[in-house]
Short mmCIF file of N, CA and C in Angstrom, two decimals:
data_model
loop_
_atom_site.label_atom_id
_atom_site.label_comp_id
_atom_site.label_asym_id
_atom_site.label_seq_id
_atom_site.Cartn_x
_atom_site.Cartn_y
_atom_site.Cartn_z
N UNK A 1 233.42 164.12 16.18
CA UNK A 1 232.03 164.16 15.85
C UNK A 1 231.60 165.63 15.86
N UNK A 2 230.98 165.97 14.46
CA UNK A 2 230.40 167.59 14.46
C UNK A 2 229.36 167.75 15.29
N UNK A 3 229.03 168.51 15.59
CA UNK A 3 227.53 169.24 16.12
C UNK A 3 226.38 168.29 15.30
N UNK A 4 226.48 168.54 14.24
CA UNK A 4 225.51 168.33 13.25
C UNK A 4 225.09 166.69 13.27
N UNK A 5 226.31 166.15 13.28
CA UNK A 5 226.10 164.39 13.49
C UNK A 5 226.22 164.27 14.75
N UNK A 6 226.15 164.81 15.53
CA UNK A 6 226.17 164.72 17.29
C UNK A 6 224.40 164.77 17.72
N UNK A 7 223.77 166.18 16.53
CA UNK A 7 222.21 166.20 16.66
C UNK A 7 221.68 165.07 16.09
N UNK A 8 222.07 165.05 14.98
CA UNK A 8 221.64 163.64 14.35
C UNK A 8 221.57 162.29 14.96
N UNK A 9 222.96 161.96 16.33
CA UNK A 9 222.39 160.87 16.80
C UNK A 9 221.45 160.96 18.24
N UNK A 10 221.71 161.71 18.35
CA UNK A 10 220.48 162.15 19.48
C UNK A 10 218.81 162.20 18.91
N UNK A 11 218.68 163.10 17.69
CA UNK A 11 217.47 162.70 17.23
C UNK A 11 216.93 161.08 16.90
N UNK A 12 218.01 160.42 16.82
CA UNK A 12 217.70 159.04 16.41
C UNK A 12 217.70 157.68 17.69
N UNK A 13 218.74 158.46 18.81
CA UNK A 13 218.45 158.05 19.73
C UNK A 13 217.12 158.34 20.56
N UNK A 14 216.66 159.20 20.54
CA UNK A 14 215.60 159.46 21.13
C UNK A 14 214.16 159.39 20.38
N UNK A 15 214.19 159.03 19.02
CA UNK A 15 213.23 158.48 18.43
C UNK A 15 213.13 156.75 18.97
N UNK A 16 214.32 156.79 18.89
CA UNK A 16 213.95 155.06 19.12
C UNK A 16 213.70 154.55 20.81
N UNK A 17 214.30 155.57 21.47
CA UNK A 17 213.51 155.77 22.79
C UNK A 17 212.16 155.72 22.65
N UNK A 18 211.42 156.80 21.79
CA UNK A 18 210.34 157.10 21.94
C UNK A 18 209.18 156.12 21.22
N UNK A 19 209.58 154.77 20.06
CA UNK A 19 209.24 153.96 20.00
C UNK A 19 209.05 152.96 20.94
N UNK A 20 209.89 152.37 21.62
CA UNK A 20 210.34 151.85 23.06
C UNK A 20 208.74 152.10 23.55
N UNK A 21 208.75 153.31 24.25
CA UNK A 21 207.43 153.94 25.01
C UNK A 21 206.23 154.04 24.54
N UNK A 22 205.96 154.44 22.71
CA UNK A 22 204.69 154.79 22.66
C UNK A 22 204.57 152.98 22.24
N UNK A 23 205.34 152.31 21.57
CA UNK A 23 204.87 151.31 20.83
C UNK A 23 204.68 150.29 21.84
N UNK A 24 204.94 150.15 23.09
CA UNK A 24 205.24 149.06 23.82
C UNK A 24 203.87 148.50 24.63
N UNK A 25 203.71 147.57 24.39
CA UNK A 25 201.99 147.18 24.31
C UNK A 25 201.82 147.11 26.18
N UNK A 26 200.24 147.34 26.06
CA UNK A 26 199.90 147.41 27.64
C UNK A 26 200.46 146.73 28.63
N UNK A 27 200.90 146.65 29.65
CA UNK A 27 201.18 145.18 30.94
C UNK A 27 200.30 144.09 30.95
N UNK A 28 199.00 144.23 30.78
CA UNK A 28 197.38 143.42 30.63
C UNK A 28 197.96 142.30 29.57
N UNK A 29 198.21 143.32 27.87
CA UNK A 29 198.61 142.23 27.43
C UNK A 29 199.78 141.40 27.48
N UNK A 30 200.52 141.88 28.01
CA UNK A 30 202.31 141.13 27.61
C UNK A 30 202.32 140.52 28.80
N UNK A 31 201.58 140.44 30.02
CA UNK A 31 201.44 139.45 31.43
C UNK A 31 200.29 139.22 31.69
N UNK A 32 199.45 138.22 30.69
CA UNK A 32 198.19 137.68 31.52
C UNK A 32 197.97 137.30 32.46
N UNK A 33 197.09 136.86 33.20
CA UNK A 33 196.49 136.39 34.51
C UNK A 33 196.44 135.20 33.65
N UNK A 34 197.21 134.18 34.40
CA UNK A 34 196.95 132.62 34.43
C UNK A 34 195.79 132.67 34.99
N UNK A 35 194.75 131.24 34.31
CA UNK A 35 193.50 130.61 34.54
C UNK A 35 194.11 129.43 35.72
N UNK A 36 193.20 129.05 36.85
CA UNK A 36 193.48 127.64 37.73
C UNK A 36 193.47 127.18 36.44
N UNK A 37 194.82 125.77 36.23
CA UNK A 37 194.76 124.85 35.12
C UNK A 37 195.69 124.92 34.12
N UNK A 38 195.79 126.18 34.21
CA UNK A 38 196.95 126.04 32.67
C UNK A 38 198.24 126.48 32.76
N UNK A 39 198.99 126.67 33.70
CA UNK A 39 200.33 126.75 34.05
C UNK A 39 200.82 125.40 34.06
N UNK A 40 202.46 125.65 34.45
CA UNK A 40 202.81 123.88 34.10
C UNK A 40 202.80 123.12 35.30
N UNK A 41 202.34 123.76 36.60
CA UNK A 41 202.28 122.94 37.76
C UNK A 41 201.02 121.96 38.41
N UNK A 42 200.01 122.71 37.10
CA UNK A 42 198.95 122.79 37.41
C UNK A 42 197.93 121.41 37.72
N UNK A 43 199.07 120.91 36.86
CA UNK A 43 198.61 119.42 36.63
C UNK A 43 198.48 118.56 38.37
N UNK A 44 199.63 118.88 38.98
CA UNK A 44 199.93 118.70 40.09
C UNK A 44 198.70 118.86 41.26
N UNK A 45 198.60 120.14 41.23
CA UNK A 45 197.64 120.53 41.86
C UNK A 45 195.86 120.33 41.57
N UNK A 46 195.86 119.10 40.43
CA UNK A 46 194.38 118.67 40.28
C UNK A 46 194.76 117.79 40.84
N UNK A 47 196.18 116.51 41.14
CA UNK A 47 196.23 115.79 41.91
C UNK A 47 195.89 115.94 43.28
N UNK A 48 196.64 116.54 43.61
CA UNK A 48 196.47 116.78 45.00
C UNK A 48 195.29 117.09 45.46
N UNK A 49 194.16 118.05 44.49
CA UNK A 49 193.02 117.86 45.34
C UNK A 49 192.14 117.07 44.77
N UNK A 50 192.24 115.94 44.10
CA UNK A 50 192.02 115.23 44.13
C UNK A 50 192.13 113.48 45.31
N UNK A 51 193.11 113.89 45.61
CA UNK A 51 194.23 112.88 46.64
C UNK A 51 193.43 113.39 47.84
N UNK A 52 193.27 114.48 48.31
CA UNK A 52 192.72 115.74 49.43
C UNK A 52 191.22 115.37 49.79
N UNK A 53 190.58 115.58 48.58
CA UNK A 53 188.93 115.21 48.70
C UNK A 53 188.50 113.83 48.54
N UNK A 54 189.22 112.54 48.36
CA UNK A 54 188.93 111.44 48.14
C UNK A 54 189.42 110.67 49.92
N UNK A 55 190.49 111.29 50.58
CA UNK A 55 190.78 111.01 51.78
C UNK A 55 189.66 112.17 53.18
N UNK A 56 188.86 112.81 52.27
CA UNK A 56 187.85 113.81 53.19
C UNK A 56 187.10 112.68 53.30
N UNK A 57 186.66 112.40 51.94
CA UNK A 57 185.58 111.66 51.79
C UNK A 57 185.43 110.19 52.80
N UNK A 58 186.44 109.96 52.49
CA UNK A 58 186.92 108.03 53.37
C UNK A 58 186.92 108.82 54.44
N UNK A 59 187.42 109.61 55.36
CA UNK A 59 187.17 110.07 56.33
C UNK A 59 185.93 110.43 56.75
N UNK A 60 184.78 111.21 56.45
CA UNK A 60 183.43 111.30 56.48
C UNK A 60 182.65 110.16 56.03
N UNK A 61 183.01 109.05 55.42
CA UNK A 61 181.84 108.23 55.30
C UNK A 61 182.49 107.07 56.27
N UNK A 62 183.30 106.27 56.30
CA UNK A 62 183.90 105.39 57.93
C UNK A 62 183.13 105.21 58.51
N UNK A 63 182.59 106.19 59.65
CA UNK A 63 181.78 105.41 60.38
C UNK A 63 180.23 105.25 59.97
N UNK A 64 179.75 105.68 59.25
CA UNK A 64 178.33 105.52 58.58
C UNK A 64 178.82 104.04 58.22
N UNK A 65 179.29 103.91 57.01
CA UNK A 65 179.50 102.39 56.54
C UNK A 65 180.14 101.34 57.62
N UNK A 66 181.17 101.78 58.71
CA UNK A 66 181.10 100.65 60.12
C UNK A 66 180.20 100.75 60.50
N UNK A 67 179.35 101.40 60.74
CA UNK A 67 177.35 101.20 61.85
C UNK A 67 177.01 100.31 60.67
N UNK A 68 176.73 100.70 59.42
CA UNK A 68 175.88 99.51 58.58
C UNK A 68 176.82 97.84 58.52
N UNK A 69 177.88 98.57 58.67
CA UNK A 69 178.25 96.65 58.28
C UNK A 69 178.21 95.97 59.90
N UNK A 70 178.46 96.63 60.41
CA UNK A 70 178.22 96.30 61.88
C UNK A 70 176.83 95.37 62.28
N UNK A 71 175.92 96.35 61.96
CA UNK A 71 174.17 96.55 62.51
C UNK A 71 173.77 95.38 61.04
N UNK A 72 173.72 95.44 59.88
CA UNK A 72 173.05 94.70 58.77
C UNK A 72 173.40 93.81 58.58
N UNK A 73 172.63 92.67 58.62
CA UNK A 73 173.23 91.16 58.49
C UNK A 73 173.50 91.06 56.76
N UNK A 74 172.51 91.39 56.06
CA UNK A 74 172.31 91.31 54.52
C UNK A 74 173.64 92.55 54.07
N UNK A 75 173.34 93.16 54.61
CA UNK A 75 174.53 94.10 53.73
C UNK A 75 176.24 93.62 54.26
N UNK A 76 176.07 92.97 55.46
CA UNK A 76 178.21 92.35 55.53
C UNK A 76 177.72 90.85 54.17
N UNK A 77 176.62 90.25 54.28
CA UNK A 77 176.49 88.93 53.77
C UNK A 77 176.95 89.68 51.79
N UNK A 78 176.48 90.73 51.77
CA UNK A 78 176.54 91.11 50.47
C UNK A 78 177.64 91.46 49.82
N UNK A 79 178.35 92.36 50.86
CA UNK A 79 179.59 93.09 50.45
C UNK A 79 181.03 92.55 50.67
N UNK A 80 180.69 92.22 52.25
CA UNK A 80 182.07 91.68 53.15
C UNK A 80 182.60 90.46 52.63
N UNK A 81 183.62 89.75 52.19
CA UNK A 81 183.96 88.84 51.30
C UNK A 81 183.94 87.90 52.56
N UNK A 82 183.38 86.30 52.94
CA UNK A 82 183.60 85.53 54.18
C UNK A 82 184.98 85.54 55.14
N UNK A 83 185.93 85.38 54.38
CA UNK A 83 187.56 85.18 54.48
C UNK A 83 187.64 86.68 55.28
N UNK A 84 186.97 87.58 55.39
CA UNK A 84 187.40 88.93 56.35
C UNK A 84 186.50 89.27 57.25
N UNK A 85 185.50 88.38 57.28
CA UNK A 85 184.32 88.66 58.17
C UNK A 85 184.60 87.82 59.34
N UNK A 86 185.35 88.41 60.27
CA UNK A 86 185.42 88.40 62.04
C UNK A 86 184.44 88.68 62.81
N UNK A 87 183.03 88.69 62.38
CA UNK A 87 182.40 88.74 63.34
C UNK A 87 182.05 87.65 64.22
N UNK A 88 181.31 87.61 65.30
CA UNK A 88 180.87 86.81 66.27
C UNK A 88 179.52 86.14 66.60
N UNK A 89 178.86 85.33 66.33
CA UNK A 89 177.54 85.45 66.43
C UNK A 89 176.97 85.42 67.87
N UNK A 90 176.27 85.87 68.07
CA UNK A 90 175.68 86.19 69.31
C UNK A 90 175.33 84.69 70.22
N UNK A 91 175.85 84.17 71.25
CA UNK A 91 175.09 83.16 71.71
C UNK A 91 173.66 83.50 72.39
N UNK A 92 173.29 82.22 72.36
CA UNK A 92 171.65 81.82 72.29
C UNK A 92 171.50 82.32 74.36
N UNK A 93 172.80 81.87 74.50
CA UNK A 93 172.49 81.22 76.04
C UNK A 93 172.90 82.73 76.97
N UNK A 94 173.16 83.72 76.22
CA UNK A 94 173.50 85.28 76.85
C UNK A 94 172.60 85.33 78.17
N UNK A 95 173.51 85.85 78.82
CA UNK A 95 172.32 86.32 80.33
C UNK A 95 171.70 87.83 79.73
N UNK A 96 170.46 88.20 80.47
CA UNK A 96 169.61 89.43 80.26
C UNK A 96 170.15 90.01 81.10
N UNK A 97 169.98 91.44 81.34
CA UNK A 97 170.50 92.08 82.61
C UNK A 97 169.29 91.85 83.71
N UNK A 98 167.86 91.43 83.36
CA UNK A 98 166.76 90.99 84.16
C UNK A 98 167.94 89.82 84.85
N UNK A 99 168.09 89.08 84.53
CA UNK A 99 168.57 87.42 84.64
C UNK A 99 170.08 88.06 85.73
N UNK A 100 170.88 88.84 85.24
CA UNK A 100 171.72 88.83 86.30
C UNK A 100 171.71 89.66 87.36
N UNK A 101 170.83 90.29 87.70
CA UNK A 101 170.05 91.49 88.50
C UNK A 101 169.61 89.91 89.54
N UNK A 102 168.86 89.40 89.13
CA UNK A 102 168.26 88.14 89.86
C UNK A 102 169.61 87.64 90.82
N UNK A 103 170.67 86.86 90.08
CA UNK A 103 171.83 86.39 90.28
C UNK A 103 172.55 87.00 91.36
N UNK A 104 172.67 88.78 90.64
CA UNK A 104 173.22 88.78 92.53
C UNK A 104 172.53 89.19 93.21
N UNK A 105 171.31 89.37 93.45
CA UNK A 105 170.34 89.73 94.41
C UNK A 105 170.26 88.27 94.98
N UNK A 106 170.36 87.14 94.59
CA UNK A 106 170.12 85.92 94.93
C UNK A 106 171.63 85.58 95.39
N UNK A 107 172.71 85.80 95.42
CA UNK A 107 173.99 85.99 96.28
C UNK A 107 174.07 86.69 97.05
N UNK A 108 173.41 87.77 97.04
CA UNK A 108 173.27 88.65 98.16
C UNK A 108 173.09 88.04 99.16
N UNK A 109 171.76 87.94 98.77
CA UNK A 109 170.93 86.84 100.37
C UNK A 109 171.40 85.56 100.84
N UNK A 110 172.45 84.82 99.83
CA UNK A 110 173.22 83.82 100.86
C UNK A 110 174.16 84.42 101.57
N UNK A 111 175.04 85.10 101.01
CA UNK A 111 175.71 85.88 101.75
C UNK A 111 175.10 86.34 103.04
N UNK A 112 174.31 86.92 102.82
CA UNK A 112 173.57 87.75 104.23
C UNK A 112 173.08 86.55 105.38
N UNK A 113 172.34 85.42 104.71
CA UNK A 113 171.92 84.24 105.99
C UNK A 113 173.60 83.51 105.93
N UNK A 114 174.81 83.42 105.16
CA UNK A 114 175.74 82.80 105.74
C UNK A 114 176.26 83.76 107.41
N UNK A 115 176.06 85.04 106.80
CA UNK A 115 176.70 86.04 107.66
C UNK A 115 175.72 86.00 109.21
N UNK A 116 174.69 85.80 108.76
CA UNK A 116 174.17 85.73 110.46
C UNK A 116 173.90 84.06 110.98
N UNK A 117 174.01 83.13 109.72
CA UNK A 117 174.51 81.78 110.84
C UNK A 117 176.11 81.58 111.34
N UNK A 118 176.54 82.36 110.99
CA UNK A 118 178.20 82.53 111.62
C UNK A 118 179.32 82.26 110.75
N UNK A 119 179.03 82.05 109.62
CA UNK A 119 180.15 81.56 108.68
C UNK A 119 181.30 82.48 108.53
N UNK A 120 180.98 83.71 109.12
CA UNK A 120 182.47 84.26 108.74
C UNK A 120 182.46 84.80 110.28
N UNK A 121 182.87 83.93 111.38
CA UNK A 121 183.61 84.53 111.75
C UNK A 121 185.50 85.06 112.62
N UNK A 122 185.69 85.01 113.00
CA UNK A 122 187.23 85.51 112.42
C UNK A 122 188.22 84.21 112.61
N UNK A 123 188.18 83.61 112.97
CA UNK A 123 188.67 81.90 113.07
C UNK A 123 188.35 81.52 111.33
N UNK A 124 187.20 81.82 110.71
CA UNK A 124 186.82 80.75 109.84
C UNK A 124 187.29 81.70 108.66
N UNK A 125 187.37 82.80 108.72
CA UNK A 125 187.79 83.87 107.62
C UNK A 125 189.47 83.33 107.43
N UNK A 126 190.53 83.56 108.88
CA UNK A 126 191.62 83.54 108.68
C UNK A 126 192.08 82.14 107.71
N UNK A 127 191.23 81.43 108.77
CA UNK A 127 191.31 79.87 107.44
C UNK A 127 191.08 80.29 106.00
N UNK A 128 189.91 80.81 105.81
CA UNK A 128 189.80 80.95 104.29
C UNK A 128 190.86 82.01 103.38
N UNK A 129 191.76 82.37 104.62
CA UNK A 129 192.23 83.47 103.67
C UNK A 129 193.45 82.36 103.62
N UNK A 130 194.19 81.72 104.42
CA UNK A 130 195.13 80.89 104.20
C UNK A 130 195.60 80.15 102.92
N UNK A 131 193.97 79.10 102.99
CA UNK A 131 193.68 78.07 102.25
C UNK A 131 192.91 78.47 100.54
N UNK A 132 193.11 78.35 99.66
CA UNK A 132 192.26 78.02 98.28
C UNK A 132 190.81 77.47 98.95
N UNK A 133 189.88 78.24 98.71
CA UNK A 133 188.16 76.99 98.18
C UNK A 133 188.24 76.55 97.33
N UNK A 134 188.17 75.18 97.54
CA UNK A 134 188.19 73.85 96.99
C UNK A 134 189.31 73.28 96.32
N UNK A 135 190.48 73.58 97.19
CA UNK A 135 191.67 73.34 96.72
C UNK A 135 192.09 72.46 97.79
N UNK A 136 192.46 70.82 97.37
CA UNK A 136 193.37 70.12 98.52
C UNK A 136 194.82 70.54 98.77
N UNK A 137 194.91 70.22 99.96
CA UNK A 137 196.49 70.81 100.69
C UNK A 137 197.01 69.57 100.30
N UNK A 138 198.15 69.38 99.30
CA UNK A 138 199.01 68.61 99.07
C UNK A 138 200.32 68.44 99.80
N UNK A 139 201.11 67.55 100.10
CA UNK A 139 202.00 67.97 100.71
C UNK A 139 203.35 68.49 99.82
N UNK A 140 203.45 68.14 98.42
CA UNK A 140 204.51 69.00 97.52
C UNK A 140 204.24 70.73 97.53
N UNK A 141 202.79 71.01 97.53
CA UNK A 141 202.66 72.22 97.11
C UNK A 141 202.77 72.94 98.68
N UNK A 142 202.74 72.74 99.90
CA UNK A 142 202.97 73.41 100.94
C UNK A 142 204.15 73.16 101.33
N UNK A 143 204.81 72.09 100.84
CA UNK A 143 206.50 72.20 100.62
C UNK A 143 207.61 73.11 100.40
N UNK A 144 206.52 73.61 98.87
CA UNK A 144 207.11 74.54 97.86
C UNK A 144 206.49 75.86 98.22
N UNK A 145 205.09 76.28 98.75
CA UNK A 145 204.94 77.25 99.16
C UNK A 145 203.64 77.70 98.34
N UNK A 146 203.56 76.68 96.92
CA UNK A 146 202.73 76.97 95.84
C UNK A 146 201.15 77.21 96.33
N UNK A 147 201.13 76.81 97.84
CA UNK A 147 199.47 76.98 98.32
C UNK A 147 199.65 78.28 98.84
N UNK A 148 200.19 78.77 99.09
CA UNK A 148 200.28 80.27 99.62
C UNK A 148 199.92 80.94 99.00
N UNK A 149 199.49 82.56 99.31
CA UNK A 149 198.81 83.60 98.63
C UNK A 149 199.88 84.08 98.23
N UNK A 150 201.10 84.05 98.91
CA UNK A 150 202.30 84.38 98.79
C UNK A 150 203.47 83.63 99.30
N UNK A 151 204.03 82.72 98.68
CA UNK A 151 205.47 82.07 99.02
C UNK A 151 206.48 82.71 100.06
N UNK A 152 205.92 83.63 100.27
CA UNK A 152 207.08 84.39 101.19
C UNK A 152 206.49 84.35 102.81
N UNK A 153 205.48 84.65 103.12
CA UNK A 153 204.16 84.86 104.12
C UNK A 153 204.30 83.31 104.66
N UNK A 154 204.64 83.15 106.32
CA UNK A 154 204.49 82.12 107.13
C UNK A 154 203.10 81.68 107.35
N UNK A 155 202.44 81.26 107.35
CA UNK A 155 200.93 80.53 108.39
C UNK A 155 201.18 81.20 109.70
N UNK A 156 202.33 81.61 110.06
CA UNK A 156 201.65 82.47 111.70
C UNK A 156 201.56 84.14 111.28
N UNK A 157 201.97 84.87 110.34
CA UNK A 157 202.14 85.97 109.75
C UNK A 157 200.91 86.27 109.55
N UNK A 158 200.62 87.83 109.96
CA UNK A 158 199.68 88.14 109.48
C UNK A 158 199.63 88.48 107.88
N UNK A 159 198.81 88.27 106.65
CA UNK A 159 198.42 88.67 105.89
C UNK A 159 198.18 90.44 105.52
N UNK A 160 197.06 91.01 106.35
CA UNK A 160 197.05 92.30 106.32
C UNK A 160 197.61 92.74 107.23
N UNK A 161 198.23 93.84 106.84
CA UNK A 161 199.05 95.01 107.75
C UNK A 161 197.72 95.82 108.56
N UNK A 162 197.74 95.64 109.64
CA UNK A 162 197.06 96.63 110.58
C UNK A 162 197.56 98.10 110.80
N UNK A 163 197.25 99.06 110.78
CA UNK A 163 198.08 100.07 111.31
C UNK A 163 197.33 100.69 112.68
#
């Protein structure tokens, strides 16, 4: 190779270098910025937040809609299909807390006049701890032991451990 065709491919190499460089279009254009949406995954990812905000949602509304179906007679009668409606209706015959406030204040006080006409005392307790109230002593079941508080525990044994 002469000089002459040695310059020659150097001038031509380095022209076409220099096309390369001046002609070669901005980075901006030849790598856009993808938009959310138009890549090929993108599709995916409207699922998902879709899937995401529909399980927020059932999560934030739950208990609002259990208080109403709970609390509204017309709105379970409306919505709730019969065949899934477990609820309970309230009986008529419910005690008040007035009504059982009465009840044991009114046990109290037998208790208290049994306790000072003598009903419990330690003769009549040990019996009761022996025996069932209002249970007859059969003779199969003290056979078997089945009247006992415990099958194992004699009638002369004490029950509680003293220390």
């Amino acid at each position: 190779m002469s000089s002459a065709e040695r310059e020659a491919a150097l001038r031509d190499a380095n022209e076409k270098m220099r096309q390369y460089y001046v002609n070669r279009p901005p980075m901006h254009v030849v790598k856009k910025k993808r938009k959310f949406g138009e890549g090929p995954q993108d599709g995916a990812h409207f699922v998902q937040l879709a899937a995401v905000s529909s399980f927020l949602c059932a999560f934030l509304i739950t208990p609002f809609l259990g208080r109403k179906i709970a609390r509204d007679e017309e709105f379970r009668k409306k919505f709730i299909p019969s065949w899934y409606d477990f609820t309970i209706e309230k009986p008529d015959y419910a005690w008040t807390r007035q009504e059982l406030h009465e009840q044991m204040i009114q046990l109290q006080n037998e208790l208290h006049d049994r306790a000072i006409n003598g009903e419990f005392t330690p003769e009549k307790l040990e019996e009761m701890r022996r025996q069932f109230h209002g249970k007859e002593q059969s003779e199969d079941a003290s056979r078997s032991g089945w009247d006992q508080l415990h099958p194992g525990v004699d009638d002369d044994e004490d029950i509680e451990e003293d220390d």
